[in-house]
């Protein structure tokens, strides 16, 4: 079964003791997908067709751009743009007719400018990299719950972990609603709430000390675990967005 293959990365993410194992898995998937997008898959017909059709989001274009492979990146964007030019031709029919030409009774063929806006929005919101990462993440979340259900060592590791960031906690609980029975849901949700609350409380305490360190009276006092408290707290509240969140101590 698929979860056997995914068991290793899920365990590895738990053993990293980061603020959120799912953020760690997301980051790893993202790096792999970015590498792959400008590597061999640039020339694979199936991958090209998908990129041409779905495009790439702003965040992932930024990451591709940072890879310094301008030719590979340009090839992707060029064929995607060619595809879009064909689609834009088709969208011409959604341009509303001038009011004077419209029938006074209206017509089923009349389109509103909002339809054109919706169609343009659809051309600029999908991302193959986001979609690929998401399909990996769905499997990882399934595997996480499977391990939590069947492996007592995993459950213990989870209970002594730093929990998850709030967005991944929400996603995980939605998965739990589908894959766990009522008693398991209660136990899992209870452990989730306890972990996210105690870890946020700890981050907040460090963050408060971080702010107090700016007071000259505290200048000579030790930073303790507060140097990266701002990054850690943001990453916990919103998911990993300011890296790295490795612990730094005096
Ligand atoms: Zn997370
Ligand atoms: Zn994306």
Tab-separated table of C-alpha atoms and ligand atoms in Angstrom:
chain	number	residue	atom	x	y	z
A	1	UNK	CA	0.000	0.000	0.000
A	2	UNK	CA	1.029	3.562	-0.719
A	3	UNK	CA	1.364	4.592	2.920
A	4	UNK	CA	4.375	2.280	3.337
A	5	UNK	CA	6.367	4.399	0.868
A	6	UNK	CA	5.232	7.582	2.619
A	7	UNK	CA	5.925	6.272	6.129
A	8	UNK	CA	9.653	7.091	5.937
A	9	UNK	CA	9.341	10.802	5.047
A	10	UNK	CA	6.581	11.268	7.655
A	11	UNK	CA	8.727	9.659	10.352
A	12	UNK	CA	11.740	11.724	9.226
A	13	UNK	CA	9.691	14.926	9.476
A	14	UNK	CA	8.594	13.991	13.011
A	15	UNK	CA	12.148	13.204	14.055
A	16	UNK	CA	13.391	16.606	12.870
A	17	UNK	CA	11.549	18.067	15.893
A	18	UNK	CA	10.499	21.156	13.947
A	19	UNK	CA	7.562	23.392	14.841
A	20	UNK	CA	5.416	21.573	12.270
A	21	UNK	CA	6.195	18.248	10.557
A	22	UNK	CA	3.807	19.088	7.720
A	23	UNK	CA	5.614	22.379	7.038
A	24	UNK	CA	8.864	20.365	6.891
A	25	UNK	CA	7.280	17.917	4.424
A	26	UNK	CA	5.784	20.769	2.390
A	27	UNK	CA	9.163	22.477	2.155
A	28	UNK	CA	10.854	19.261	1.014
A	29	UNK	CA	8.182	18.587	-1.628
A	30	UNK	CA	8.410	22.175	-2.826
A	31	UNK	CA	12.195	21.995	-3.272
A	32	UNK	CA	11.851	18.710	-5.205
A	33	UNK	CA	9.078	20.060	-7.434
A	34	UNK	CA	10.968	23.286	-8.180
A	35	UNK	CA	14.091	21.301	-9.102
A	36	UNK	CA	12.041	18.914	-11.226
A	37	UNK	CA	10.234	21.737	-13.048
A	38	UNK	CA	13.484	23.074	-14.439
A	39	UNK	CA	15.204	19.723	-14.717
A	40	UNK	CA	14.317	16.705	-16.814
A	41	UNK	CA	10.585	17.388	-16.710
A	42	UNK	CA	10.976	20.574	-18.803
A	43	UNK	CA	11.173	18.392	-21.866
A	44	UNK	CA	8.712	15.654	-20.845
A	45	UNK	CA	5.624	16.014	-23.059
A	46	UNK	CA	3.098	15.189	-20.297
A	47	UNK	CA	4.634	17.676	-17.882
A	48	UNK	CA	4.803	20.343	-20.596
A	49	UNK	CA	1.144	19.873	-21.475
A	50	UNK	CA	0.169	20.333	-17.816
A	51	UNK	CA	2.306	23.444	-17.348
A	52	UNK	CA	0.924	24.885	-20.591
A	53	UNK	CA	-2.616	24.265	-19.411
A	54	UNK	CA	-2.429	25.129	-15.673
A	55	UNK	CA	0.474	27.579	-15.398
A	56	UNK	CA	2.485	28.429	-12.279
A	57	UNK	CA	1.582	30.718	-9.360
A	58	UNK	CA	3.422	33.872	-8.341
A	59	UNK	CA	5.265	32.304	-5.380
A	60	UNK	CA	6.528	29.385	-7.457
A	61	UNK	CA	7.602	31.620	-10.341
A	62	UNK	CA	9.682	33.549	-7.796
A	63	UNK	CA	11.322	30.304	-6.658
A	64	UNK	CA	11.937	29.151	-10.243
A	65	UNK	CA	13.458	32.534	-11.054
A	66	UNK	CA	15.857	32.170	-8.109
A	67	UNK	CA	17.159	28.916	-9.648
A	68	UNK	CA	19.086	30.984	-12.221
A	69	UNK	CA	18.027	28.768	-15.111
A	70	UNK	CA	16.695	31.511	-17.347
A	71	UNK	CA	16.500	29.344	-20.488
A	72	UNK	CA	14.562	26.493	-18.850
A	73	UNK	CA	12.234	28.981	-17.159
A	74	UNK	CA	11.755	30.969	-20.385
A	75	UNK	CA	10.875	27.785	-22.323
A	76	UNK	CA	8.152	26.962	-19.794
A	77	UNK	CA	6.689	30.449	-19.791
A	78	UNK	CA	6.887	30.789	-23.564
A	79	UNK	CA	4.869	27.662	-24.362
A	80	UNK	CA	2.382	28.506	-21.583
A	81	UNK	CA	1.949	31.995	-23.070
A	82	UNK	CA	1.359	30.549	-26.559
A	83	UNK	CA	-1.407	28.375	-25.090
A	84	UNK	CA	-2.927	31.411	-23.372
A	85	UNK	CA	-2.934	33.416	-26.612
A	86	UNK	CA	-5.201	30.733	-28.145
A	87	UNK	CA	-7.476	30.867	-25.115
A	88	UNK	CA	-7.634	34.658	-25.205
A	89	UNK	CA	-8.853	34.409	-28.825
A	90	UNK	CA	-11.707	32.218	-27.622
A	91	UNK	CA	-12.548	34.642	-24.826
A	92	UNK	CA	-13.189	37.422	-27.327
A	93	UNK	CA	-16.739	36.163	-27.570
A	94	UNK	CA	-17.272	37.162	-23.926
A	95	UNK	CA	-16.608	40.842	-24.630
A	96	UNK	CA	-20.064	42.419	-24.122
A	97	UNK	CA	-21.714	43.858	-27.219
A	98	UNK	CA	-22.168	47.656	-27.288
A	99	UNK	CA	-25.471	48.579	-25.579
A	100	UNK	CA	-26.914	50.089	-28.795
A	101	UNK	CA	-26.670	46.769	-30.603
A	102	UNK	CA	-28.444	44.771	-27.884
A	103	UNK	CA	-32.020	43.684	-28.355
A	104	UNK	CA	-34.405	45.555	-26.045
A	105	UNK	CA	-35.655	42.131	-24.866
A	106	UNK	CA	-32.145	41.015	-24.109
A	107	UNK	CA	-30.737	37.810	-25.448
A	108	UNK	CA	-29.418	34.537	-24.070
A	109	UNK	CA	-26.190	35.302	-25.882
A	110	UNK	CA	-25.638	38.499	-23.884
A	111	UNK	CA	-22.687	38.139	-21.590
A	112	UNK	CA	-21.686	40.300	-18.689
A	113	UNK	CA	-18.254	41.752	-18.242
A	114	UNK	CA	-18.094	39.742	-14.994
A	115	UNK	CA	-18.058	36.495	-17.011
A	116	UNK	CA	-15.038	37.731	-18.913
A	117	UNK	CA	-13.407	38.688	-15.622
A	118	UNK	CA	-14.095	35.172	-14.231
A	119	UNK	CA	-12.614	33.546	-17.337
A	120	UNK	CA	-9.477	35.706	-17.134
A	121	UNK	CA	-9.151	34.917	-13.444
A	122	UNK	CA	-9.273	31.185	-14.212
A	123	UNK	CA	-6.345	31.646	-16.569
A	124	UNK	CA	-4.223	33.158	-13.818
A	125	UNK	CA	-4.964	31.251	-10.623
A	126	UNK	CA	-3.994	27.603	-11.167
A	127	UNK	CA	-0.494	26.216	-10.503
A	128	UNK	CA	0.904	22.789	-11.424
A	129	UNK	CA	3.511	22.982	-8.678
A	130	UNK	CA	0.905	23.774	-5.980
A	131	UNK	CA	-1.272	20.944	-7.309
A	132	UNK	CA	1.581	18.420	-7.293
A	133	UNK	CA	2.669	19.406	-3.789
A	134	UNK	CA	-0.931	19.178	-2.621
A	135	UNK	CA	-1.316	15.626	-3.880
A	136	UNK	CA	1.841	14.606	-1.949
A	137	UNK	CA	0.553	16.412	1.149
A	138	UNK	CA	-2.808	14.619	1.003
A	139	UNK	CA	-0.983	11.294	1.090
A	140	UNK	CA	1.336	12.422	3.897
A	141	UNK	CA	-1.622	13.489	6.025
A	142	UNK	CA	-3.308	10.147	5.406
A	143	UNK	CA	-0.064	8.356	6.370
A	144	UNK	CA	0.336	10.539	9.467
A	145	UNK	CA	-3.102	9.500	10.711
A	146	UNK	CA	-2.487	5.875	9.816
A	147	UNK	CA	0.726	5.893	11.876
A	148	UNK	CA	-1.047	7.678	14.738
A	149	UNK	CA	-3.711	4.930	14.704
A	150	UNK	CA	-1.418	1.915	14.396
A	151	UNK	CA	2.032	2.749	15.771
A	152	UNK	CA	2.315	3.475	19.503
A	153	UNK	CA	5.886	4.773	19.089
A	154	UNK	CA	4.635	7.317	16.541
A	155	UNK	CA	1.818	8.368	18.847
A	156	UNK	CA	4.295	8.935	21.695
A	157	UNK	CA	6.589	10.935	19.391
A	158	UNK	CA	3.599	13.059	18.364
A	159	UNK	CA	2.571	13.650	21.960
A	160	UNK	CA	6.030	14.911	22.893
A	161	UNK	CA	6.365	16.977	19.680
A	162	UNK	CA	5.820	20.694	19.119
A	163	UNK	CA	2.469	19.987	17.427
A	164	UNK	CA	1.725	21.768	14.154
A	165	UNK	CA	1.250	25.225	12.734
A	166	UNK	CA	-2.357	26.425	12.876
A	167	UNK	CA	-3.128	26.062	9.121
A	168	UNK	CA	-1.810	22.475	9.052
A	169	UNK	CA	-3.606	21.664	12.321
A	170	UNK	CA	-6.880	22.702	10.657
A	171	UNK	CA	-6.114	20.653	7.534
A	172	UNK	CA	-5.131	17.655	9.625
A	173	UNK	CA	-8.357	17.773	11.642
A	174	UNK	CA	-10.357	17.795	8.391
A	175	UNK	CA	-8.535	14.625	7.375
A	176	UNK	CA	-9.168	13.163	10.822
A	177	UNK	CA	-12.907	13.768	10.331
A	178	UNK	CA	-12.756	11.479	7.292
A	179	UNK	CA	-10.342	8.790	8.461
A	180	UNK	CA	-10.827	8.388	12.223
A	181	UNK	CA	-13.796	7.060	14.194
A	182	UNK	CA	-15.566	9.227	16.786
A	183	UNK	CA	-13.438	8.124	19.752
A	184	UNK	CA	-10.203	8.557	17.769
A	185	UNK	CA	-11.327	11.981	16.528
A	186	UNK	CA	-11.900	13.114	20.097
A	187	UNK	CA	-8.498	11.853	21.235
A	188	UNK	CA	-6.616	13.222	18.237
A	189	UNK	CA	-8.305	16.641	18.366
A	190	UNK	CA	-7.630	16.815	22.117
A	191	UNK	CA	-3.922	16.109	21.640
A	192	UNK	CA	-3.755	18.598	18.762
A	193	UNK	CA	-5.320	21.394	20.822
A	194	UNK	CA	-3.113	20.682	23.810
A	195	UNK	CA	0.059	20.716	21.676
A	196	UNK	CA	-0.712	23.802	19.626
A	197	UNK	CA	-1.792	25.737	22.704
A	198	UNK	CA	1.181	24.832	24.926
A	199	UNK	CA	3.668	25.489	22.104
A	200	UNK	CA	2.117	28.809	21.134
A	201	UNK	CA	2.191	29.798	24.820
A	202	UNK	CA	5.908	28.979	24.915
A	203	UNK	CA	6.611	30.915	21.701
A	204	UNK	CA	4.622	33.872	23.021
A	205	UNK	CA	6.548	33.876	26.308
A	206	UNK	CA	9.846	33.956	24.367
A	207	UNK	CA	8.472	36.629	22.048
A	208	UNK	CA	7.460	38.809	24.980
A	209	UNK	CA	10.978	38.453	26.419
A	210	UNK	CA	12.345	39.357	22.962
A	211	UNK	CA	10.409	42.656	23.113
A	212	UNK	CA	11.519	43.292	26.716
A	213	UNK	CA	15.170	42.823	25.719
A	214	UNK	CA	14.885	46.132	23.832
A	215	UNK	CA	14.492	47.844	27.212
A	216	UNK	CA	17.958	49.096	28.275
A	217	UNK	CA	17.360	47.720	31.778
A	218	UNK	CA	17.349	44.188	30.314
A	219	UNK	CA	20.348	44.713	28.059
A	220	UNK	CA	22.723	42.571	30.090
A	221	UNK	CA	20.218	39.789	30.736
A	222	UNK	CA	20.453	36.634	28.582
A	223	UNK	CA	18.345	36.301	25.430
A	224	UNK	CA	17.422	32.760	26.449
A	225	UNK	CA	15.443	31.125	23.674
A	226	UNK	CA	13.992	34.401	22.401
A	227	UNK	CA	16.301	35.362	19.519
A	228	UNK	CA	14.160	33.635	16.877
A	229	UNK	CA	10.855	33.927	18.761
A	230	UNK	CA	9.375	36.303	16.161
A	231	UNK	CA	10.032	33.887	13.268
A	232	UNK	CA	8.891	30.906	15.309
A	233	UNK	CA	5.635	32.544	16.379
A	234	UNK	CA	4.781	33.738	12.857
A	235	UNK	CA	5.553	30.287	11.444
A	236	UNK	CA	3.335	28.705	14.068
A	237	UNK	CA	0.445	31.104	13.434
A	238	UNK	CA	0.570	31.048	9.624
A	239	UNK	CA	2.698	28.063	8.565
A	240	UNK	CA	6.385	28.196	7.629
A	241	UNK	CA	6.874	31.530	5.876
A	242	UNK	CA	9.996	32.937	7.530
A	243	UNK	CA	12.863	30.461	7.440
A	244	UNK	CA	14.851	29.090	9.076
A	245	UNK	CA	13.269	28.334	12.432
A	246	UNK	CA	16.143	26.336	13.861
A	247	UNK	CA	16.539	26.998	17.582
A	248	UNK	CA	19.230	29.566	18.434
A	249	UNK	CA	20.486	29.924	21.963
A	250	UNK	CA	23.094	32.037	23.706
B	1	LIG	ZN1	2.691	23.610	9.104
B	2	LIG	ZN1	2.212	27.328	-6.859
